[in-house]
Coordinates of C-alpha atoms in Angstrom, one line a residue:
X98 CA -5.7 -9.3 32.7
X99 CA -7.9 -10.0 30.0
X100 CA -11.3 -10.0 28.6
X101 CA -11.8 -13.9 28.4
X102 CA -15.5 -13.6 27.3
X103 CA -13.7 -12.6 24.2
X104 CA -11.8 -15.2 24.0
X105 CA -11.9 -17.2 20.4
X106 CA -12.2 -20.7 19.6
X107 CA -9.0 -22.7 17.9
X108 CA -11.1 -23.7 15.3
X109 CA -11.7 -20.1 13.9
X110 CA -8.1 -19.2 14.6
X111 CA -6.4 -21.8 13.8
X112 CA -8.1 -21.4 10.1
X113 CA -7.6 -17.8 10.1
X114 CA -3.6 -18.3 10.8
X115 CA -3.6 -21.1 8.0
X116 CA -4.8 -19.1 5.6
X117 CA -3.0 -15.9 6.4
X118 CA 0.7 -18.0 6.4
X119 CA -0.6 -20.3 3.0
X120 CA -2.9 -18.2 0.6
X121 CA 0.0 -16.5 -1.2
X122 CA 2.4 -19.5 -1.8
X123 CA -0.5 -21.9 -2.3
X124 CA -1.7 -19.2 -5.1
X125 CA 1.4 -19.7 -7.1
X126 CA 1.9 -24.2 -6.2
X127 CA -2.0 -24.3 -7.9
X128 CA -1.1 -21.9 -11.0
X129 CA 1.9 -23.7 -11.6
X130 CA 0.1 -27.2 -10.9
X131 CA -2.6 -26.1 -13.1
X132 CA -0.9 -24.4 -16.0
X133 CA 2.2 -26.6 -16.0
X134 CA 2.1 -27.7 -19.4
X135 CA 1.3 -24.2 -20.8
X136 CA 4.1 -23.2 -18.2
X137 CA 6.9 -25.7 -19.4
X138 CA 5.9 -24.9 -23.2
X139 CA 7.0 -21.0 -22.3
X140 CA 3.2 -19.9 -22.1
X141 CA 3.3 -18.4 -18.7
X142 CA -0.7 -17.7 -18.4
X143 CA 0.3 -14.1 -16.7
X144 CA -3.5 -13.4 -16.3
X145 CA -4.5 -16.1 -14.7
X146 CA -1.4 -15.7 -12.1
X147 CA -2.7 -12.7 -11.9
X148 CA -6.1 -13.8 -10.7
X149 CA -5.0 -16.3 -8.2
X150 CA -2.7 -13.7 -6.5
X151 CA -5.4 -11.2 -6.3
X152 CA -7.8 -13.5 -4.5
X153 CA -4.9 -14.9 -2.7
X154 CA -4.1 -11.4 -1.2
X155 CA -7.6 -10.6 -0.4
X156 CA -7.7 -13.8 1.3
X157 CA -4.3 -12.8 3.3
X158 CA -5.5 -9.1 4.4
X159 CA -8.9 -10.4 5.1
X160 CA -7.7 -13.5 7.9
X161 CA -4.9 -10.8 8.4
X162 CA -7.6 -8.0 9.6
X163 CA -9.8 -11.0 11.8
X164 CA -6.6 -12.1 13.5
X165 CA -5.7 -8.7 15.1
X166 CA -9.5 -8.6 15.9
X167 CA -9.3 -11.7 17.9
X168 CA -6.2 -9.9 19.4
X169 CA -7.3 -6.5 20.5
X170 CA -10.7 -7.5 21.5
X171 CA -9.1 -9.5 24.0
X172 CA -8.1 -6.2 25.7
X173 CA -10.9 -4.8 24.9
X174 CA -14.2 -4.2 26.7
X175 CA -16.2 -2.9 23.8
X176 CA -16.0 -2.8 19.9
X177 CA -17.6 -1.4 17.1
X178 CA -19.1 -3.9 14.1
X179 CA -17.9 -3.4 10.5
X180 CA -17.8 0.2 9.7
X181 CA -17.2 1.7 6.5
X182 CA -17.2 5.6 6.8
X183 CA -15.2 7.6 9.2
X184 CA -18.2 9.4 10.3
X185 CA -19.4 6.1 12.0
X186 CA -16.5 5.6 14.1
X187 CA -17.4 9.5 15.7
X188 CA -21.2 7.7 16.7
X189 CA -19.8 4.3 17.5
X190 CA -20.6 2.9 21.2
X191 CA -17.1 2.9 21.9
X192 CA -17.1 6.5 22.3
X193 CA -20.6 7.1 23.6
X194 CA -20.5 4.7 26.5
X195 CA -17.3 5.7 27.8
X196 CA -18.0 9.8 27.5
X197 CA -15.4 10.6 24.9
X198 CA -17.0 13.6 22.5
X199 CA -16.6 12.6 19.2
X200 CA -14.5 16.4 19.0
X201 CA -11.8 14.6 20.5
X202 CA -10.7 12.5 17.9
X203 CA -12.0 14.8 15.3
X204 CA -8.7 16.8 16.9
X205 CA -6.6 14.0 15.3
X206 CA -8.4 12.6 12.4
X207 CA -10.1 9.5 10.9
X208 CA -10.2 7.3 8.0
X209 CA -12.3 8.1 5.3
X210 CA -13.6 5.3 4.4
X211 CA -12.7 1.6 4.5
X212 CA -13.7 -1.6 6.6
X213 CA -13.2 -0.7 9.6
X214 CA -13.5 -2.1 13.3
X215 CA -13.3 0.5 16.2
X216 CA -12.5 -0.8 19.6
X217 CA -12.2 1.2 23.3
X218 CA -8.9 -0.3 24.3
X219 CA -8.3 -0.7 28.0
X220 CA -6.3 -3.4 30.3
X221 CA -3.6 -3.8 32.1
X222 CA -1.6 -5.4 30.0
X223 CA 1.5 -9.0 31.2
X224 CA 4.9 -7.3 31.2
X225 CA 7.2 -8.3 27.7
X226 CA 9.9 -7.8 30.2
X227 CA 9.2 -6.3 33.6
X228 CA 6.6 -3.6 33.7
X229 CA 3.0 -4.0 33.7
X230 CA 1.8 -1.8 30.8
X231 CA -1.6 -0.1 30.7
X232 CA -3.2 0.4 27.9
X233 CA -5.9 3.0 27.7
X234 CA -6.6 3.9 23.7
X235 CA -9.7 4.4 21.0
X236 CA -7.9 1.9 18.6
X237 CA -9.2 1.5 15.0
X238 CA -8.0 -1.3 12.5
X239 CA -8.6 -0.6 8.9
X240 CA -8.1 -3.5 6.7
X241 CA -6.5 -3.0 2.9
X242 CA -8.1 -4.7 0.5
X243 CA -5.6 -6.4 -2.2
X244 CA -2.4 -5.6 0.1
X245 CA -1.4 -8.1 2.9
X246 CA -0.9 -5.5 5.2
X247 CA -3.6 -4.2 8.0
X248 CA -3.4 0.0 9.7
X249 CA -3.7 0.3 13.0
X250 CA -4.7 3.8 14.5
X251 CA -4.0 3.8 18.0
X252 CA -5.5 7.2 20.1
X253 CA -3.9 7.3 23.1
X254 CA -6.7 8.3 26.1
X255 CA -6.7 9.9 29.4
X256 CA -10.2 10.2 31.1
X257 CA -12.5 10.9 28.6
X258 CA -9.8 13.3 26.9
X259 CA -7.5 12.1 23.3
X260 CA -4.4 13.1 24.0
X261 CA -2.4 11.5 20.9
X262 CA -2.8 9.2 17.6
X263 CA 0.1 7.2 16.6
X264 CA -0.2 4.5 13.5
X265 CA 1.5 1.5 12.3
X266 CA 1.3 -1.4 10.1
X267 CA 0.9 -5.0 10.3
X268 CA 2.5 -6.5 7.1
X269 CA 2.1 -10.3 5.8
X270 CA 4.1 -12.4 7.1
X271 CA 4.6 -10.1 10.4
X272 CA 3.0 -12.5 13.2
X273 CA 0.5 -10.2 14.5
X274 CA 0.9 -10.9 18.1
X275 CA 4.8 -10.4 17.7
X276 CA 3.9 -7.0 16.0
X277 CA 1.2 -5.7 19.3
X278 CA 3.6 -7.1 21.7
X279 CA 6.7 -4.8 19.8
X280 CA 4.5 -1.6 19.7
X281 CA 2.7 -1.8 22.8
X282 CA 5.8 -2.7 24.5
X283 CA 3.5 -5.1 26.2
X284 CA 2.6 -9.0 25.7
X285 CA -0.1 -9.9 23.6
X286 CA -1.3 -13.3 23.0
X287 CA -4.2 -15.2 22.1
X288 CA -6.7 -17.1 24.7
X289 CA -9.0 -20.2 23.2
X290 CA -11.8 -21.9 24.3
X291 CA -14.3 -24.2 23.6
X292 CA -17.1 -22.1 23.7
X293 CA -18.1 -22.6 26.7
X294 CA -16.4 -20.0 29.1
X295 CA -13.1 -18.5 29.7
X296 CA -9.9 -19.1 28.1
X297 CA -9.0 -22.6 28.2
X298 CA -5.3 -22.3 26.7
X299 CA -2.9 -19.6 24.7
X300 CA -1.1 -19.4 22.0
X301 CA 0.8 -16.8 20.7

C-alpha cells in the first residue's frame, strides 16, 4: 500500500535522477572542455575546478534530498515543509495531528539546524522477500549542503509513544530506493503519474 495522491510525475523525477547520476562527472567533462588549452599547456585552472565541483555537489545533494522526498512521502500520510531549526520539527503537524508530545522525541534528540523535511511515516509496506513490513516512524531527512550524501533520522513509533531513533546515510551514487528497501528491509519504489490521479506506472 501506498499513498498514490503522492505520487510524482516522471517529468520531475526523471530530472531529479539525471541530475543526481550526471552533475559530478559533467562538472569535470565542462572544466576540461572549457579550460583545455590552459589544461594541455600544464595550467590546470584548480579554482575554477573548484567552483564547478562545488555547484556540482550542491546540485547532487540537493536532487539527492527531493528524490528520497518523492520516496518517503509515498508512505507517508503527512509531511512537514522545509524546516530549518530543530525546534520546528517539535511544532510540526506531523506530530500534532497524530498525538505524539513533542517530549517524546525530545527523549532522543533533533537536528540543530539544517533543511530539513519531517514526515509521519506509516504503511504497510510490499515484502523485499516474504514479509509484509510495517512501518510506523517520525522520519526526518536533513540534507548536507556541499556533500552528496542525505541523513535520515528514523524514530521508531508505537501509539503515540517513540520508542527508538536509528540513523543512516544515503551517499551519491547509492540509488536511493536500493538504500530504503536495504534498511527498511522492505521494498521501496517510486509511483508516477500524469497528474491527474493515482500512480500510473513504477520505477525503481
Amino acid at each position: 500500500m501506498v499513498y498514490y495522491l503522492h505520487a510524482t510525475t516522471p517529468l520531475v523525477f526523471g530530472t531529479l535522477f539525471v541530475v543526481y547520476y550526471s552533475a559530478i562527472p559533467l562538472a569535470f567533462i565542462l572544466w576540461f572542455i572549457k579550460y583545455r588549452k590552459y589544461i594541455t599547456s600544464g595550467q590546470y585552472k584548480i579554482k575554477e575546478l573548484v567552483a564547478f565541483v562545488l555547484i556540482a555537489l550542491l546540485a547532487t545533494s540537493t536532487s539527492l534530498f527531493l528524490m528520497l522526498d518523492k520516496y518517503i512521502y509515498l508512505h507517508s500520510p503527512e509531511k512537514s515543509g522545509i524546516l530549518l531549526k530543530g525546534s520546528d520539527i517539535y511544532s510540526s503537524h506531523v506530530l500534532k495531528d497524530y498525538g505524539i508530545s513533542p517530549q517524546e522525541l525530545k527523549k532522543f534528540g533533533v537536528p540543530s539546524y539544517g533543511v530539513m523535511i519531517a514526515y509521519r511515516m506509516v504503511d504497510t509496506v510490499l515484502p523485499e522477500k516474504s514479509l509484509v513490513t510495517h512501518v510506523d516512524s517520525i522520519v526526518v531527512l536533513r540534507m548536507i549542503p556541499f556533500v552528496p550524501a542525505v541523513k535520515v533520522y528514523d524514530y521508531k513509533v508505537e501509539g503515540n509513544r517513540v520508542v527508538g531513533l536509528r540513523t543512516f546515510y544515503v551517499v551519491w551514487p547509492e540509488q536511493p530506493g536500493t538504500v530504503l528497501t536495504r534498511e527498511y528491509k522492505a521494498l521501496f519504489t517510486i509511483f508516477t503519474n500524469l497528474g491527474g490521479g493515482g500512480g500510473g506506472g513504477r520505477m525503481m
